[in-house]
Coordinates of C-alpha atoms and ligand atoms in Angstrom, one line a residue:
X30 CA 0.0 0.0 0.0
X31 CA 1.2 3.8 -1.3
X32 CA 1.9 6.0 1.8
X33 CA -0.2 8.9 1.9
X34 CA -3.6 7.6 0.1
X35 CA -5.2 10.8 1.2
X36 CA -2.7 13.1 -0.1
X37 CA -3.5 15.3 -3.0
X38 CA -1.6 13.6 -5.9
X39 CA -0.3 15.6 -9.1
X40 CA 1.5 15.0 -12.0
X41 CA 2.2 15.6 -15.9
X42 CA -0.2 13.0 -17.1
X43 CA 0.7 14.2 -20.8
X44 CA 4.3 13.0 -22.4
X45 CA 7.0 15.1 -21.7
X46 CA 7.9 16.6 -24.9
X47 CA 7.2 19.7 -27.1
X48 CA 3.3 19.6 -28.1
X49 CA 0.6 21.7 -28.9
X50 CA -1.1 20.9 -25.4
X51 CA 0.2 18.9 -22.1
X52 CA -2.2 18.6 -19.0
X53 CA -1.1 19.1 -14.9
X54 CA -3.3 16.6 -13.3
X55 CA -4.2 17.5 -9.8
X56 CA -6.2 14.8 -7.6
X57 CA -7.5 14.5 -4.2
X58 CA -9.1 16.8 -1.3
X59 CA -7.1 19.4 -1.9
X60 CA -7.4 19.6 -5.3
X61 CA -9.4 22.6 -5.7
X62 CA -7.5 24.7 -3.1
X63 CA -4.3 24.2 -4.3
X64 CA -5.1 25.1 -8.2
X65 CA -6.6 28.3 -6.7
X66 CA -3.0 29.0 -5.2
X67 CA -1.6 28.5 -9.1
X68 CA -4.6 29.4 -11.2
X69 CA -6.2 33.0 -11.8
X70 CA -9.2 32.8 -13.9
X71 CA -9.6 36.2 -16.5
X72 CA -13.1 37.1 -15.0
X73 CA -11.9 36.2 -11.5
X74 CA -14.2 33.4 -10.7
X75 CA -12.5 31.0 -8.7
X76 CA -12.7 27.1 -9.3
X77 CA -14.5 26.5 -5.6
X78 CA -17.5 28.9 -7.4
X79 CA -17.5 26.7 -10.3
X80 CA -19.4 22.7 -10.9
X81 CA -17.6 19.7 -11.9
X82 CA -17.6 19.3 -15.7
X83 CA -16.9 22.7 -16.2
X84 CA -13.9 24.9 -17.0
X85 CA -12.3 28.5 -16.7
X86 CA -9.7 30.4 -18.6
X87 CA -7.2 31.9 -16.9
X88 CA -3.3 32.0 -16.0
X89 CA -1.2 29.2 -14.2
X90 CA 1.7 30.9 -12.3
X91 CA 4.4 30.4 -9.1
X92 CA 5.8 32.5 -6.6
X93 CA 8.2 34.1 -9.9
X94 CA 5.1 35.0 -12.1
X95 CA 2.6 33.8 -14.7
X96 CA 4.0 30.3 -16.2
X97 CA 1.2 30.0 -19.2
X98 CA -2.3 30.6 -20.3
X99 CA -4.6 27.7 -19.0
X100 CA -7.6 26.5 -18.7
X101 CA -8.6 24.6 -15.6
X102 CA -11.5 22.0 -15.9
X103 CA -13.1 21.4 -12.9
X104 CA -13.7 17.4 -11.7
X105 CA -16.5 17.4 -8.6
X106 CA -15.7 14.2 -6.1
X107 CA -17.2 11.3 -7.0
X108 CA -17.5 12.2 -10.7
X109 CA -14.4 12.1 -11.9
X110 CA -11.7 9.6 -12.7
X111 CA -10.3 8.8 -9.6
X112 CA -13.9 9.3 -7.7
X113 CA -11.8 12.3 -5.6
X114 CA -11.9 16.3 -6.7
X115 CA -9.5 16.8 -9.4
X116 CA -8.2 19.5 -11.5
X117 CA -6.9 19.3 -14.5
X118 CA -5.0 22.1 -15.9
X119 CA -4.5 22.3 -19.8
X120 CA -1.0 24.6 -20.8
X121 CA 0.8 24.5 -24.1
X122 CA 2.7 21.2 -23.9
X123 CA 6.5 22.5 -23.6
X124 CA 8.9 20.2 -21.3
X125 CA 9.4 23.1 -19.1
X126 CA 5.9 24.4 -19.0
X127 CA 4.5 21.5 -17.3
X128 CA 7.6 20.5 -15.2
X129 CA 7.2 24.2 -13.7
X130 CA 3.4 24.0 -13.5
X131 CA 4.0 20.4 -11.3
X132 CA 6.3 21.9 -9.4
X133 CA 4.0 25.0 -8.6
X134 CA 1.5 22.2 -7.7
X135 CA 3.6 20.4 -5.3
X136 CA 5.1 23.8 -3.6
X137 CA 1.3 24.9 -2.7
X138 CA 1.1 21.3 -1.1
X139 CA 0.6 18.7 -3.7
X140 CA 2.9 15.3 -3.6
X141 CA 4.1 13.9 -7.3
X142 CA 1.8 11.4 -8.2
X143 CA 3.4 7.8 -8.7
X144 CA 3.4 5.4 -11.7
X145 CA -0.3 4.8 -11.8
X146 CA -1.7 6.3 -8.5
X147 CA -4.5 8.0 -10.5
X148 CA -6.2 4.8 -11.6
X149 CA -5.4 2.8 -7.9
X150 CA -7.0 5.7 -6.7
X151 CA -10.4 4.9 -9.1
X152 CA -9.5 0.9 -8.2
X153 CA -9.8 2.1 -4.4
X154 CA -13.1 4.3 -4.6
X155 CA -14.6 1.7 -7.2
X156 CA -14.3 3.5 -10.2
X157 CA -13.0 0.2 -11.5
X158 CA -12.5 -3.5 -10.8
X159 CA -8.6 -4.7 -11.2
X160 CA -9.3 -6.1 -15.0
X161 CA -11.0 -3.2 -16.2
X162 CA -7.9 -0.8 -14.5
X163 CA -5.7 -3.0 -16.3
X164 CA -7.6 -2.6 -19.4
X165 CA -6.4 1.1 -19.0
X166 CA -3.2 0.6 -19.7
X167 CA -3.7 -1.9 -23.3
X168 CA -5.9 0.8 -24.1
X169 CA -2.9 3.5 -24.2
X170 CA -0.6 0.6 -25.4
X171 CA -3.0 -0.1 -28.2
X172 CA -1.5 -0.7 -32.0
X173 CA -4.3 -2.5 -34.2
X174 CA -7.9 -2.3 -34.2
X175 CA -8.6 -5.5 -32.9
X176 CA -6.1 -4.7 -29.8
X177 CA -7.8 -1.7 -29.2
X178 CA -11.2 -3.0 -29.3
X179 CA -10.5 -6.0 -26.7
X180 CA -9.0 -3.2 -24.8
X181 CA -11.9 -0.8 -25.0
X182 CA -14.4 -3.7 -24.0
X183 CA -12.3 -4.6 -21.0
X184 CA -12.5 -0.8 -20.1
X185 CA -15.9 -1.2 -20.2
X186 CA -15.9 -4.5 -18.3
X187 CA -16.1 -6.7 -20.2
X188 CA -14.0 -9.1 -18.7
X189 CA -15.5 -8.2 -15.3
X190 CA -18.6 -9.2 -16.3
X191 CA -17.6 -12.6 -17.3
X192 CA -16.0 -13.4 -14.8
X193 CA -18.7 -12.1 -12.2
X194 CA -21.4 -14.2 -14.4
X195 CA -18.9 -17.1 -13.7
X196 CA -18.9 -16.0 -9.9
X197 CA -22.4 -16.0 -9.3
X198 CA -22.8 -19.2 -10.4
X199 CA -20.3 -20.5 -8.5
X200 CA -22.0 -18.6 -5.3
X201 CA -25.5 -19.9 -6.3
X202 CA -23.9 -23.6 -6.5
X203 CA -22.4 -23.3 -3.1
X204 CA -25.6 -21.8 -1.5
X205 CA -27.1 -25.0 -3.1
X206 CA -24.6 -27.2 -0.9
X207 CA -25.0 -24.8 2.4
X208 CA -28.2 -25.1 2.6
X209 CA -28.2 -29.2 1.9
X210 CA -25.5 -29.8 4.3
X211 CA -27.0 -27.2 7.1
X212 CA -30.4 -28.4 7.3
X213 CA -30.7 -31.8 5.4
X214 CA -34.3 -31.9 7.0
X215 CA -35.7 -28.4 5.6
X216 CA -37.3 -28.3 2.3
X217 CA -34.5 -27.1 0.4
X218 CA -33.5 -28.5 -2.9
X219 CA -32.1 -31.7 -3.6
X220 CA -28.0 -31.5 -3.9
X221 CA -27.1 -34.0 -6.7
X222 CA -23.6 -35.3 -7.8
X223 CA -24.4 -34.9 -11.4
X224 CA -26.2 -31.7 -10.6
X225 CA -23.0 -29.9 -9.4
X226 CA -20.6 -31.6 -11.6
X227 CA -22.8 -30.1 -14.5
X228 CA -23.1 -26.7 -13.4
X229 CA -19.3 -26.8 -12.7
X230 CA -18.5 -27.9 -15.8
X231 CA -20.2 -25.1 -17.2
X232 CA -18.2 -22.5 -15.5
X233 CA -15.4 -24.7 -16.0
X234 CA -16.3 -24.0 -20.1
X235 CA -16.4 -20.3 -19.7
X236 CA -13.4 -20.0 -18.0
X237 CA -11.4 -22.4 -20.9
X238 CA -12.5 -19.9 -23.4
X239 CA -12.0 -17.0 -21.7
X240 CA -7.7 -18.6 -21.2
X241 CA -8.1 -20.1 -24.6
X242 CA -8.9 -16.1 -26.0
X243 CA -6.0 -14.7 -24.0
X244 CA -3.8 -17.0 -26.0
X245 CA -5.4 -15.4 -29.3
X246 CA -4.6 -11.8 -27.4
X247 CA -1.6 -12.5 -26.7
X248 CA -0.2 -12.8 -30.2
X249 CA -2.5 -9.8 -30.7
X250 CA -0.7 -7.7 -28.7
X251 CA 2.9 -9.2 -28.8
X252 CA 2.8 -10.1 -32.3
X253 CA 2.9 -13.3 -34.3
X254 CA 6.5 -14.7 -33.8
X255 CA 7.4 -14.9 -37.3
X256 CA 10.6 -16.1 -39.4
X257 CA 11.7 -14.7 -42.5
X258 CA 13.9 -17.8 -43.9
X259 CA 15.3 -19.6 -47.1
X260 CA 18.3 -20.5 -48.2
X261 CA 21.3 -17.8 -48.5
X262 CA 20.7 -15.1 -51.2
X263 CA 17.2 -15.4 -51.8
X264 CA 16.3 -12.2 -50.7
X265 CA 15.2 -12.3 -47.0
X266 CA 17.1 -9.7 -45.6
X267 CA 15.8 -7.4 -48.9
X268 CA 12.5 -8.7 -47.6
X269 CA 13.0 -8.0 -43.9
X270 CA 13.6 -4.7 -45.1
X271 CA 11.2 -3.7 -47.1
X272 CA 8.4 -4.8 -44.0
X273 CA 10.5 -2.9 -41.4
X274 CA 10.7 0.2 -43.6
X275 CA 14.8 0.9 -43.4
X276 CA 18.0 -1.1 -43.7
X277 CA 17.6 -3.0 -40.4
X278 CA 19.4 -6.4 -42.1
X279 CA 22.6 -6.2 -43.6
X280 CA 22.2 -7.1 -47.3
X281 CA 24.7 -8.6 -49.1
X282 CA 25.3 -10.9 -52.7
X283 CA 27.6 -13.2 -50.4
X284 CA 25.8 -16.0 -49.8
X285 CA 25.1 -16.7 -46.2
X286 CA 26.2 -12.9 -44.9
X287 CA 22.9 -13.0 -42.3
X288 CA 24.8 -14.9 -39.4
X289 CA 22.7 -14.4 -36.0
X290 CA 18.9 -13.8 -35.9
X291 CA 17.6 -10.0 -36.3
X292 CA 14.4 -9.6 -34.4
X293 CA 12.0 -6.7 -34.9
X294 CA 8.3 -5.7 -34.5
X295 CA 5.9 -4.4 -37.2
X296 CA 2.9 -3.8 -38.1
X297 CA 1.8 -5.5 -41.6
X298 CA -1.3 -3.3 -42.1
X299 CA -3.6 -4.7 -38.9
X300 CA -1.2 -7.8 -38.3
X301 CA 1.4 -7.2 -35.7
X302 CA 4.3 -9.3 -36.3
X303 CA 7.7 -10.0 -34.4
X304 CA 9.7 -10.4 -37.0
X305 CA 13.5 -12.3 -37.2
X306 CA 15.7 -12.8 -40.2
X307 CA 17.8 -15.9 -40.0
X308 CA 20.7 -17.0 -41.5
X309 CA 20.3 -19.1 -44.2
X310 CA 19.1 -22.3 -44.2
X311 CA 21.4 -24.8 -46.1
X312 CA 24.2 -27.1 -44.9
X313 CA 27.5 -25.5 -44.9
X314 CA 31.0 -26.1 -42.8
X315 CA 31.7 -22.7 -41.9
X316 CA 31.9 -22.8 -38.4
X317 CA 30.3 -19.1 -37.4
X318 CA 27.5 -19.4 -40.2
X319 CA 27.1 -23.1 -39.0
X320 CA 25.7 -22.0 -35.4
X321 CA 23.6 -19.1 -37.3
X322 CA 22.1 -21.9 -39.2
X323 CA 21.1 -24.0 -36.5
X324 CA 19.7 -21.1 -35.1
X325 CA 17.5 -20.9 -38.4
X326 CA 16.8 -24.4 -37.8
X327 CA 15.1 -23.9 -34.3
X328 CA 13.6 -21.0 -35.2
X329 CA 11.5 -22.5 -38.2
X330 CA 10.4 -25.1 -36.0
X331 CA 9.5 -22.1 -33.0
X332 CA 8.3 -19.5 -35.1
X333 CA 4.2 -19.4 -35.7
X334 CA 4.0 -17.9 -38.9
X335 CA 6.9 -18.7 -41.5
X336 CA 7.2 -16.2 -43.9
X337 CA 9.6 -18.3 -46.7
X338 CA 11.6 -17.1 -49.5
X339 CA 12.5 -18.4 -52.7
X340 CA 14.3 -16.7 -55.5
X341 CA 12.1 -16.7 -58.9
X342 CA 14.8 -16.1 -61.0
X343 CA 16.3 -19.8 -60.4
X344 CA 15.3 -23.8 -60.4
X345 CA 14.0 -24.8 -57.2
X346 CA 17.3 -26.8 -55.6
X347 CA 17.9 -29.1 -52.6
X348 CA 17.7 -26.6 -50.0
X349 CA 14.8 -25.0 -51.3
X350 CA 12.5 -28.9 -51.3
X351 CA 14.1 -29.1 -47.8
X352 CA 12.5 -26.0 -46.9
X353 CA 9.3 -26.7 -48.4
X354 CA 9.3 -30.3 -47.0
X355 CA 9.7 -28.7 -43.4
X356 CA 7.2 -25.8 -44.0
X357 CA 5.0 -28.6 -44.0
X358 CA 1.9 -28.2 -41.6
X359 CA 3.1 -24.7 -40.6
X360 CA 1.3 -21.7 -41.2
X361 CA 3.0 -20.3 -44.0
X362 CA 3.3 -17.2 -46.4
X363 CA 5.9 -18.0 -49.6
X364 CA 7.3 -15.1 -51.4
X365 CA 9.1 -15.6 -55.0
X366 CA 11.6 -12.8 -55.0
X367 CA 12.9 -11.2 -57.9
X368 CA 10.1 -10.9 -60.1
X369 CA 11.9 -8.3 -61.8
X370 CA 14.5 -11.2 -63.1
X371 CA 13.3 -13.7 -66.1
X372 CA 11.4 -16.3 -64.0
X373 CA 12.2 -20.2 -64.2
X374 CA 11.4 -21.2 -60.2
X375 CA 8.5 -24.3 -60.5
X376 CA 5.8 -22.4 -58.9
X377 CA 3.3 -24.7 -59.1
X378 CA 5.5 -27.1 -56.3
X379 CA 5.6 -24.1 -53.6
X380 CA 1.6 -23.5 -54.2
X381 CA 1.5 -26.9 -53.1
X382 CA 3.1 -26.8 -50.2
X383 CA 2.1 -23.3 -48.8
X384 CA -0.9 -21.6 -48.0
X385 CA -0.3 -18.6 -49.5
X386 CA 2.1 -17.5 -52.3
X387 CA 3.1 -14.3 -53.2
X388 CA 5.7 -12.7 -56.3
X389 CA 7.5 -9.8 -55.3
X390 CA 11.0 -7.4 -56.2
X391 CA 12.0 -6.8 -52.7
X392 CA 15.2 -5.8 -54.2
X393 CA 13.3 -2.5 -55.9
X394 CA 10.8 -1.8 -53.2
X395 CA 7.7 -3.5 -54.4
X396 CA 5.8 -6.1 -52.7
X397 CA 4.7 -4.4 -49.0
X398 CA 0.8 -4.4 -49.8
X399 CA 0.4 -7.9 -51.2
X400 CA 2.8 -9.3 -48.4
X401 CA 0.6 -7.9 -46.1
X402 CA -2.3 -9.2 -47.7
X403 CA -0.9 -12.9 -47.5
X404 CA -0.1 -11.9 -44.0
X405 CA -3.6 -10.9 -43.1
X406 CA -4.8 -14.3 -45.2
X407 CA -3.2 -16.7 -43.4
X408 CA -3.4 -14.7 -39.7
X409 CA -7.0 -15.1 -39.9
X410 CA -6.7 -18.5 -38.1
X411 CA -5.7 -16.6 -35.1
X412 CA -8.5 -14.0 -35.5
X413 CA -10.3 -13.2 -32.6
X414 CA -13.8 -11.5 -31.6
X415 CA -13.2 -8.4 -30.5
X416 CA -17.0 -8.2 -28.3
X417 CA -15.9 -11.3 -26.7
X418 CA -14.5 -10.7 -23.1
X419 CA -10.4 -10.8 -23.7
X420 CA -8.3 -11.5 -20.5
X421 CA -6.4 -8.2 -20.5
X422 CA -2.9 -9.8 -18.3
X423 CA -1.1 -13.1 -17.2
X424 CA -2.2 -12.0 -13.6
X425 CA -6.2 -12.4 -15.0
X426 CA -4.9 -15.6 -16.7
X427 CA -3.1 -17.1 -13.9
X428 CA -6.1 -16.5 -11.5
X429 CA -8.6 -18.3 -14.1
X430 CA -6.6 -21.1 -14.0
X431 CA -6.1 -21.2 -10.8
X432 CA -10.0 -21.4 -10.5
X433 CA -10.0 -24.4 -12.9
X434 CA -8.1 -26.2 -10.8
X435 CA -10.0 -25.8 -7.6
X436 CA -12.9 -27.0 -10.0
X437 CA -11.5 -29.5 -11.8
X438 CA -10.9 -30.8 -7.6
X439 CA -15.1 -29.9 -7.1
X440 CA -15.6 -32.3 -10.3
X441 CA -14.2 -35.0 -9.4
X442 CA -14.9 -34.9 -5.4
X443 CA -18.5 -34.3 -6.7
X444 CA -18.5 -37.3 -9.0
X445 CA -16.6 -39.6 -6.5
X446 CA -18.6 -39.0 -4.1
X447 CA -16.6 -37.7 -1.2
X448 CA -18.7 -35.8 1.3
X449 CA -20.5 -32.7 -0.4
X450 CA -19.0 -30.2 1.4
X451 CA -15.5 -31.1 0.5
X452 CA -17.1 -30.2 -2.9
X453 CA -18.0 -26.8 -1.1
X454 CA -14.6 -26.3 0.0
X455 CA -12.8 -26.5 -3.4
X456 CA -16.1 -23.7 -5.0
X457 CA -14.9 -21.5 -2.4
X458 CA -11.3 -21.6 -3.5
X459 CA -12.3 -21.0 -6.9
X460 CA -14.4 -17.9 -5.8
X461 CA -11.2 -16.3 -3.9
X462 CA -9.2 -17.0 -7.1
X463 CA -11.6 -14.5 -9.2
X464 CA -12.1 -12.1 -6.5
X465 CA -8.4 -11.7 -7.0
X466 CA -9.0 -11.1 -10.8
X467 CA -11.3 -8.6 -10.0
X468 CA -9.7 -7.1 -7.0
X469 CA -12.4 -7.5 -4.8
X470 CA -10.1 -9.7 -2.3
X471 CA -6.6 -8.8 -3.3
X472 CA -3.3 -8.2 -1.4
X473 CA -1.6 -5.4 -1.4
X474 CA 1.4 -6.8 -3.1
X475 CA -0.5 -8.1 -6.1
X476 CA -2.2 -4.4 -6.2
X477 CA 1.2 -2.8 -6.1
X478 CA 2.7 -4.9 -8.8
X479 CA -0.2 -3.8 -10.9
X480 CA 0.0 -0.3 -10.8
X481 CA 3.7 -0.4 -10.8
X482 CA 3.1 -1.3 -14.6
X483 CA 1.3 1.9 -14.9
X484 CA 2.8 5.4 -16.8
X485 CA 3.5 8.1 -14.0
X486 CA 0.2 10.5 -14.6
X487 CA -2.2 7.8 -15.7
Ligands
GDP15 P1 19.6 -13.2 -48.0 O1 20.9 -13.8 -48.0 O2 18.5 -14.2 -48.3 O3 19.3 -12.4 -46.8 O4 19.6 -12.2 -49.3 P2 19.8 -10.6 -49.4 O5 18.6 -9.9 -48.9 O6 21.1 -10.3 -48.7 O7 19.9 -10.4 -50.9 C1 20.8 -11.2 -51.7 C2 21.1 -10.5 -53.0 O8 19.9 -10.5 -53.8 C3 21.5 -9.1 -52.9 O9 22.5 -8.8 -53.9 C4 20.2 -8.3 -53.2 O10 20.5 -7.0 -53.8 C5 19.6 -9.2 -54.3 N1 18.1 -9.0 -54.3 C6 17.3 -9.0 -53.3 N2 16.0 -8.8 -53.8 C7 16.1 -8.7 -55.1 C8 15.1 -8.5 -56.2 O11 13.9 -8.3 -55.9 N3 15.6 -8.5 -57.4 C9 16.9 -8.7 -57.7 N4 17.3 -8.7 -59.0 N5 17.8 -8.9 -56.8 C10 17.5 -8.9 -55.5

């Protein structure tokens, strides 16, 4: 736990660097007080006159003089982000502009806000549940629509709903065993093994899609792992080029110049992809390019999406039916290079063995958009709804499996039939398990490491 929860926090929540705009954040009791002490409005009203949701024009200064022209929107506790009174103040975004105006802040008795004290602040009042807080921050980090999206429905808690529709059941289904084991005599309903192992099962479904969609997310957000290979000279560090937009591999006609593996993210239209160059893949005894070609080797087999190169202007050889041979079964995107060259290659033998197959002439710059396109073609296997509830962290992963575990123990307790309320025992261990994915029963540590992922001013 932060010191000083009831502290009035403040910081740049803008980035620090030259910008048409940058916002002072100010949050807590105190909030409105201390902006008066840095803030004159032209008209003279004073932000205590004034009600949430609405702002003033004016002049943000120190002790030395006016800092900026400003205007200071006014946040009324509990409607605003955090839930406490808050000011922000909007100046021109220059580095030393806002350092000044935070510093004006903190001399008339704010503290600098810590990396993501804003948002624990919402988590605390219950703005927010812990999945939709750290929906926040994939919201900001967002790159692709479908990234975005999942992040925006999390925001908007989706995820928390889920999980709470998961919970309830879970809560109704140990009410069901209370109320058998407490008074067997009473009229309540009748507890049956298949009963509960059924409804368990059902949650137990939910909660395999919900890990099985983080999966999907997680490529979504970290990018395919994808490797650009062939043999030497084909073309792939040309290629690896011309989808990283500069002269990240070293291109060379000496076969087998690519030596260790070059890794780098990009965004093929809406795909994100981590991309690597490898050496090239063909048997050789030089003992340097040897290693980088068993590195090729294991990253074939590693990689998810194999994007493979052949050069059109030449007979398919050994090396290249090697490759195609162990391209088999893995998502795949061929690209004949060279198209600019008299073409001889047997196309028809790659179609065969790929999903996709692309001609391009890396070598002069042309090829990004149907790459891409092949890209986006064979990606679509790892496609995933953006409306459905997307785990947003490892942390709300881990806790859902931890749940499944604690039922997988309910299922078969209830179907051997050990005494029902061991059965009870293991629901109840699930339920703490997604109270901690909510928040709603978490420690202190697990909050901390959190928000400690969070952007000072967010
Ligand atoms: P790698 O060994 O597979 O990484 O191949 P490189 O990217 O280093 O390229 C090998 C050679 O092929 C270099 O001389 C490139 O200039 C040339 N090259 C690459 N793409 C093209 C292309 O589209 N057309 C032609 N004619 N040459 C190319």
């Amino acid at each position: 736990m932060l010191e000083g929860m009831n502290d009035t926090i403040a910081a740049v929540s803008t980035p620090l660097a030259g910008a048409g705009l940058g916002v002072v954040r100010i949050s807590g009791a105190a909030a409105v007080d201390i902006a008066e002490r840095i803030f004159d409005s032209v008209g003279g009203r004073k932000l205590s006159e004034i009600a949430g949701y609405t702002a003033l024009f004016g002049h943000v200064h120190d002790t030395d003089g006016v800092i900026d022209e400003c205007v200071a929107l006014r946040f009324a506790a509990p409607h605003s982000y955090t839930g406490d009174d808050t000011v922000e103040l909007s100046c021109h975004g220059g580095v030393y502009i806002l350092r000044r105006v935070l510093r004006a802040a903190i001399a008339a008795g704010a503290r600098q806000a810590e990396a993501g004290e804003f948002t624990r602040r919402a988590f605390l009042n219950g703005k927010l549940d812990l999945s939709e807080a750290e929906s926040v921050m994939n919201l900001i980090g967002a790159q692709s629509r479908e990234e975005h999206a999942a992040a925006l429905a999390g925001r908007q808690g989706a995820v928390y709903d889920a999980v709470t529709d998961c919970r309830d059941r879970l809560v109704s289904l140990s009410a069901d065993i209370a109320a058998w084991v407490d008074f067997p005599d009473e009229d309540v309903p009748y507890v049956t093994a298949d009963g509960l192992v059924s409804g368990l099962r059902e949650v137990d479904g939910k909660l395999e899609r919900l890990i099985a969609g983080f999966e999907s997310g997680r490529l979504m957000r970290e990018g395919i792992d994808t490797a650009i290979v062939g043999k030497p000279n084909v073309g792939k560090s040309t290629v690896m080029n011309l989808l990283v937009g500069c002269r990240r591999s070293i291109v060379t006609d000496v076969a087998g110049t690519t030596r260790d593996v070059i890794e780098e993210s990009v965004m093929l239209g809406e795909v994100k992809l981590r991309l690597s160059d490898t050496a090239g893949l063909h048997d050789t005894a030089d003992e340097v390019e040897r290693i980088g070609v068993d590195m090729a080797d294991s990253r074939l087999r590693r990689c998810q999406l194999a994007i493979a190169v052949f050069d059109g202007s030449r007979a398919l050889d050994e090396d290249d039916r090697r490759l195609l041979s162990a391209l088999d079964g893995k998502p795949c995107v061929a690209i004949i290079n060279k198209a600019d060259l008299p073409q001889i290659i047997e196309r028809g033998a790659i179609e065969a063995a790929v999903d996709c197959t692309v001609t391009v002439a890396a070598g002069s710059g042309l090829g990004t958009d149907e790459i891409a396109a092949a890209v986006a073609a064979v990606a679509e296997r790892w496609k995933i709804d953006p409306s459905a509830p997307l785990l947003q962290s490892e942390r709300q992963r881990d806790c859902c499996v931890r749940c499944r575990e604690h039922l997988s123990a309910a299922i078969d307790a209830a179907a051997s039939g050990v005494t029902i309320d061991a059965v009870g025992v293991c629901i109840s261990d699930g339920l703490t398990a997604l109270a901690e994915l909510t928040g709603e029963c978490v420690s202190d540590s697990v909050i901390d490491d959190v928000f400690s992922r969070f952007c000072v001013g967010k």
